[in-house]
Amino acid sequence: MTATARLLIVGPQGSGKGTQGVRIAEALGIPVVSTGDIFRANIKQGTELGQKVTAILDAGDLVPDELTSEIVRDRLSQADAATGFLLDGYPRNTAQVAHLDAFLAEQDASLDAVLLLDVPRDESITRLSLRAVEQGRSDDTEEAIAHRLDIYENETAPIISVYAERGIVDRIDGVGSLDDITARISDALAARGIAQLV
């Protein structure tokens, strides 16, 4: 069993991947690299990147591949990510898969597992609508949610096929209690020789 791992967690918005990602990363002692968190931090700080991202998100669109890949490469080059990381929100399309493959190849590394949280569309919408109210997130309008789920289904879902061909995708039932879902992820990682979380 190894405590280090290079992981990707994937799922539609509202699948709980952010929450599960933090749990996995803490258990394994690796950083979560969440493009959403990086973008939100820049928005909060009012940086130039933050202002660019705000305009893009307010239009209900996603940040361009080149900008996203540059930010992720920079983050993965930091010392705490040298022995492992958990990616959340990247890569989100096949172009970004190619960017990530190229970066990891330079490090003589590759992803160990892709954790796919399966959640029905209506469940995602319910969760996101609730989150919008609880967190007061301006980007979680009904139209924006539907638009982002469409983008996920059209752009992100195809990356699963790419990784499935490599035999590294674990489909996790994303419906149930937080602990149940964490336990399912833990079992999947253990089956790959990665230290159990719980």
PDB file of N, CA and C in Angstrom, residues 32-83:
ATOM      1  N   VAL A  32      -5.296  19.139  -2.301  1.00  0.00           N
ATOM      2  CA  VAL A  32      -6.365  19.214  -3.297  1.00  0.00           C
ATOM      3  C   VAL A  32      -6.000  20.358  -4.227  1.00  0.00           C
ATOM      4  N   VAL A  33      -6.019  20.093  -5.520  1.00  0.00           N
ATOM      5  CA  VAL A  33      -5.788  21.152  -6.497  1.00  0.00           C
ATOM      6  C   VAL A  33      -7.119  21.370  -7.209  1.00  0.00           C
ATOM      7  N   SER A  34      -7.860  22.363  -6.712  1.00  0.00           N
ATOM      8  CA  SER A  34      -9.184  22.674  -7.241  1.00  0.00           C
ATOM      9  C   SER A  34      -9.130  23.975  -8.014  1.00  0.00           C
ATOM     10  N   THR A  35      -9.402  23.874  -9.307  1.00  0.00           N
ATOM     11  CA  THR A  35      -9.379  25.096 -10.116  1.00  0.00           C
ATOM     12  C   THR A  35     -10.426  26.081  -9.593  1.00  0.00           C
ATOM     13  N   GLY A  36     -11.571  25.570  -9.180  1.00  0.00           N
ATOM     14  CA  GLY A  36     -12.625  26.452  -8.641  1.00  0.00           C
ATOM     15  C   GLY A  36     -12.138  27.240  -7.437  1.00  0.00           C
ATOM     16  N   ASP A  37     -11.435  26.562  -6.514  1.00  0.00           N
ATOM     17  CA  ASP A  37     -10.916  27.238  -5.318  1.00  0.00           C
ATOM     18  C   ASP A  37      -9.876  28.290  -5.689  1.00  0.00           C
ATOM     19  N   ILE A  38      -9.000  27.939  -6.643  1.00  0.00           N
ATOM     20  CA  ILE A  38      -7.962  28.889  -7.078  1.00  0.00           C
ATOM     21  C   ILE A  38      -8.624  30.126  -7.686  1.00  0.00           C
ATOM     22  N   PHE A  39      -9.631  29.894  -8.542  1.00  0.00           N
ATOM     23  CA  PHE A  39     -10.329  31.014  -9.166  1.00  0.00           C
ATOM     24  C   PHE A  39     -11.062  31.862  -8.125  1.00  0.00           C
ATOM     25  N   ARG A  40     -11.778  31.197  -7.200  1.00  0.00           N
ATOM     26  CA  ARG A  40     -12.544  31.943  -6.188  1.00  0.00           C
ATOM     27  C   ARG A  40     -11.638  32.773  -5.287  1.00  0.00           C
ATOM     28  N   ALA A  41     -10.450  32.225  -4.944  1.00  0.00           N
ATOM     29  CA  ALA A  41      -9.504  32.965  -4.113  1.00  0.00           C
ATOM     30  C   ALA A  41      -9.054  34.236  -4.827  1.00  0.00           C
ATOM     31  N   ASN A  42      -8.814  34.120  -6.139  1.00  0.00           N
ATOM     32  CA  ASN A  42      -8.396  35.290  -6.920  1.00  0.00           C
ATOM     33  C   ASN A  42      -9.527  36.309  -7.054  1.00  0.00           C
ATOM     34  N   ILE A  43     -10.758  35.823  -7.187  1.00  0.00           N
ATOM     35  CA  ILE A  43     -11.920  36.720  -7.268  1.00  0.00           C
ATOM     36  C   ILE A  43     -12.038  37.507  -5.963  1.00  0.00           C
ATOM     37  N   LYS A  44     -11.914  36.783  -4.849  1.00  0.00           N
ATOM     38  CA  LYS A  44     -12.046  37.402  -3.523  1.00  0.00           C
ATOM     39  C   LYS A  44     -10.975  38.469  -3.311  1.00  0.00           C
ATOM     40  N   GLN A  45      -9.751  38.165  -3.791  1.00  0.00           N
ATOM     41  CA  GLN A  45      -8.631  39.102  -3.616  1.00  0.00           C
ATOM     42  C   GLN A  45      -8.645  40.224  -4.654  1.00  0.00           C
ATOM     43  N   GLY A  46      -9.564  40.124  -5.632  1.00  0.00           N
ATOM     44  CA  GLY A  46      -9.668  41.168  -6.654  1.00  0.00           C
ATOM     45  C   GLY A  46      -8.474  41.257  -7.583  1.00  0.00           C
ATOM     46  N   THR A  47      -7.779  40.130  -7.782  1.00  0.00           N
ATOM     47  CA  THR A  47      -6.611  40.132  -8.664  1.00  0.00           C
ATOM     48  C   THR A  47      -7.053  40.283 -10.117  1.00  0.00           C
ATOM     49  N   GLU A  48      -6.068  40.497 -10.981  1.00  0.00           N
ATOM     50  CA  GLU A  48      -6.357  40.620 -12.412  1.00  0.00           C
ATOM     51  C   GLU A  48      -7.016  39.329 -12.926  1.00  0.00           C
ATOM     52  N   LEU A  49      -6.464  38.188 -12.490  1.00  0.00           N
ATOM     53  CA  LEU A  49      -7.048  36.892 -12.861  1.00  0.00           C
ATOM     54  C   LEU A  49      -8.486  36.814 -12.340  1.00  0.00           C
ATOM     55  N   GLY A  50      -8.686  37.247 -11.107  1.00  0.00           N
ATOM     56  CA  GLY A  50     -10.016  37.213 -10.502  1.00  0.00           C
ATOM     57  C   GLY A  50     -11.041  38.010 -11.295  1.00  0.00           C
ATOM     58  N   GLN A  51     -10.638  39.172 -11.780  1.00  0.00           N
ATOM     59  CA  GLN A  51     -11.555  40.013 -12.566  1.00  0.00           C
ATOM     60  C   GLN A  51     -11.892  39.349 -13.904  1.00  0.00           C
ATOM     61  N   LYS A  52     -10.885  38.733 -14.516  1.00  0.00           N
ATOM     62  CA  LYS A  52     -11.116  38.020 -15.788  1.00  0.00           C
ATOM     63  C   LYS A  52     -12.103  36.877 -15.573  1.00  0.00           C
ATOM     64  N   VAL A  53     -11.842  36.095 -14.512  1.00  0.00           N
ATOM     65  CA  VAL A  53     -12.655  34.919 -14.211  1.00  0.00           C
ATOM     66  C   VAL A  53     -14.097  35.321 -13.879  1.00  0.00           C
ATOM     67  N   THR A  54     -14.262  36.418 -13.128  1.00  0.00           N
ATOM     68  CA  THR A  54     -15.605  36.890 -12.760  1.00  0.00           C
ATOM     69  C   THR A  54     -16.445  37.156 -14.006  1.00  0.00           C
ATOM     70  N   ALA A  55     -15.857  37.851 -14.969  1.00  0.00           N
ATOM     71  CA  ALA A  55     -16.583  38.180 -16.206  1.00  0.00           C
ATOM     72  C   ALA A  55     -16.991  36.912 -16.947  1.00  0.00           C
ATOM     73  N   ILE A  56     -16.094  35.923 -16.972  1.00  0.00           N
ATOM     74  CA  ILE A  56     -16.374  34.663 -17.668  1.00  0.00           C
ATOM     75  C   ILE A  56     -17.486  33.900 -16.961  1.00  0.00           C
ATOM     76  N   LEU A  57     -17.367  33.774 -15.626  1.00  0.00           N
ATOM     77  CA  LEU A  57     -18.354  33.007 -14.857  1.00  0.00           C
ATOM     78  C   LEU A  57     -19.723  33.682 -14.860  1.00  0.00           C
ATOM     79  N   ASP A  58     -19.740  35.013 -14.781  1.00  0.00           N
ATOM     80  CA  ASP A  58     -21.026  35.732 -14.784  1.00  0.00           C
ATOM     81  C   ASP A  58     -21.777  35.513 -16.093  1.00  0.00           C
ATOM     82  N   ALA A  59     -21.033  35.224 -17.150  1.00  0.00           N
ATOM     83  CA  ALA A  59     -21.670  34.925 -18.444  1.00  0.00           C
ATOM     84  C   ALA A  59     -22.117  33.461 -18.510  1.00  0.00           C
ATOM     85  N   GLY A  60     -21.809  32.704 -17.435  1.00  0.00           N
ATOM     86  CA  GLY A  60     -22.188  31.288 -17.387  1.00  0.00           C
ATOM     87  C   GLY A  60     -21.246  30.393 -18.168  1.00  0.00           C
ATOM     88  N   ASP A  61     -20.067  30.943 -18.510  1.00  0.00           N
ATOM     89  CA  ASP A  61     -19.101  30.172 -19.297  1.00  0.00           C
ATOM     90  C   ASP A  61     -17.990  29.615 -18.412  1.00  0.00           C
ATOM     91  N   LEU A  62     -17.138  28.799 -19.006  1.00  0.00           N
ATOM     92  CA  LEU A  62     -15.998  28.227 -18.288  1.00  0.00           C
ATOM     93  C   LEU A  62     -14.717  28.933 -18.716  1.00  0.00           C
ATOM     94  N   VAL A  63     -13.740  28.934 -17.810  1.00  0.00           N
ATOM     95  CA  VAL A  63     -12.462  29.601 -18.060  1.00  0.00           C
ATOM     96  C   VAL A  63     -11.716  28.862 -19.186  1.00  0.00           C
ATOM     97  N   PRO A  64     -11.066  29.596 -20.127  1.00  0.00           N
ATOM     98  CA  PRO A  64     -10.391  28.963 -21.265  1.00  0.00           C
ATOM     99  C   PRO A  64      -9.316  27.946 -20.856  1.00  0.00           C
ATOM    100  N   ASP A  65      -9.139  26.926 -21.696  1.00  0.00           N
ATOM    101  CA  ASP A  65      -8.208  25.828 -21.417  1.00  0.00           C
ATOM    102  C   ASP A  65      -6.790  26.304 -21.123  1.00  0.00           C
ATOM    103  N   GLU A  66      -6.277  27.230 -21.935  1.00  0.00           N
ATOM    104  CA  GLU A  66      -4.878  27.652 -21.791  1.00  0.00           C
ATOM    105  C   GLU A  66      -4.645  28.279 -20.420  1.00  0.00           C
ATOM    106  N   LEU A  67      -5.567  29.141 -20.008  1.00  0.00           N
ATOM    107  CA  LEU A  67      -5.450  29.830 -18.721  1.00  0.00           C
ATOM    108  C   LEU A  67      -5.535  28.820 -17.580  1.00  0.00           C
ATOM    109  N   THR A  68      -6.495  27.911 -17.668  1.00  0.00           N
ATOM    110  CA  THR A  68      -6.675  26.895 -16.628  1.00  0.00           C
ATOM    111  C   THR A  68      -5.446  25.993 -16.532  1.00  0.00           C
ATOM    112  N   SER A  69      -4.943  25.516 -17.671  1.00  0.00           N
ATOM    113  CA  SER A  69      -3.797  24.602 -17.682  1.00  0.00           C
ATOM    114  C   SER A  69      -2.551  25.263 -17.105  1.00  0.00           C
ATOM    115  N   GLU A  70      -2.361  26.540 -17.422  1.00  0.00           N
ATOM    116  CA  GLU A  70      -1.203  27.279 -16.915  1.00  0.00           C
ATOM    117  C   GLU A  70      -1.247  27.351 -15.388  1.00  0.00           C
ATOM    118  N   ILE A  71      -2.430  27.634 -14.852  1.00  0.00           N
ATOM    119  CA  ILE A  71      -2.600  27.745 -13.398  1.00  0.00           C
ATOM    120  C   ILE A  71      -2.357  26.395 -12.724  1.00  0.00           C
ATOM    121  N   VAL A  72      -2.879  25.318 -13.327  1.00  0.00           N
ATOM    122  CA  VAL A  72      -2.719  23.983 -12.745  1.00  0.00           C
ATOM    123  C   VAL A  72      -1.251  23.537 -12.797  1.00  0.00           C
ATOM    124  N   ARG A  73      -0.583  23.766 -13.918  1.00  0.00           N
ATOM    125  CA  ARG A  73       0.848  23.408 -14.027  1.00  0.00           C
ATOM    126  C   ARG A  73       1.649  24.087 -12.928  1.00  0.00           C
ATOM    127  N   ASP A  74       1.367  25.360 -12.715  1.00  0.00           N
ATOM    128  CA  ASP A  74       2.079  26.123 -11.693  1.00  0.00           C
ATOM    129  C   ASP A  74       1.840  25.498 -10.313  1.00  0.00           C
ATOM    130  N   ARG A  75       0.580  25.142 -10.033  1.00  0.00           N
ATOM    131  CA  ARG A  75       0.245  24.574  -8.718  1.00  0.00           C
ATOM    132  C   ARG A  75       0.883  23.192  -8.533  1.00  0.00           C
ATOM    133  N   LEU A  76       0.859  22.360  -9.567  1.00  0.00           N
ATOM    134  CA  LEU A  76       1.418  21.011  -9.458  1.00  0.00           C
ATOM    135  C   LEU A  76       2.948  21.022  -9.385  1.00  0.00           C
ATOM    136  N   SER A  77       3.555  22.153  -9.741  1.00  0.00           N
ATOM    137  CA  SER A  77       5.014  22.277  -9.675  1.00  0.00           C
ATOM    138  C   SER A  77       5.494  22.608  -8.268  1.00  0.00           C
ATOM    139  N   GLN A  78       4.562  22.916  -7.365  1.00  0.00           N
ATOM    140  CA  GLN A  78       4.943  23.277  -5.995  1.00  0.00           C
ATOM    141  C   GLN A  78       5.313  22.030  -5.201  1.00  0.00           C
ATOM    142  N   ALA A  79       6.168  22.224  -4.202  1.00  0.00           N
ATOM    143  CA  ALA A  79       6.781  21.111  -3.465  1.00  0.00           C
ATOM    144  C   ALA A  79       5.765  20.156  -2.836  1.00  0.00           C
ATOM    145  N   ASP A  80       4.659  20.686  -2.310  1.00  0.00           N
ATOM    146  CA  ASP A  80       3.714  19.817  -1.593  1.00  0.00           C
ATOM    147  C   ASP A  80       2.984  18.841  -2.524  1.00  0.00           C
ATOM    148  N   ALA A  81       3.047  19.093  -3.835  1.00  0.00           N
ATOM    149  CA  ALA A  81       2.371  18.208  -4.797  1.00  0.00           C
ATOM    150  C   ALA A  81       3.332  17.193  -5.427  1.00  0.00           C
ATOM    151  N   ALA A  82       4.596  17.210  -4.977  1.00  0.00           N
ATOM    152  CA  ALA A  82       5.615  16.355  -5.604  1.00  0.00           C
ATOM    153  C   ALA A  82       5.313  14.867  -5.439  1.00  0.00           C
ATOM    154  N   THR A  83       4.750  14.479  -4.302  1.00  0.00           N
ATOM    155  CA  THR A  83       4.508  13.048  -4.060  1.00  0.00           C
ATOM    156  C   THR A  83       3.054  12.646  -4.278  1.00  0.00           C
TER     157      THR A  83
END
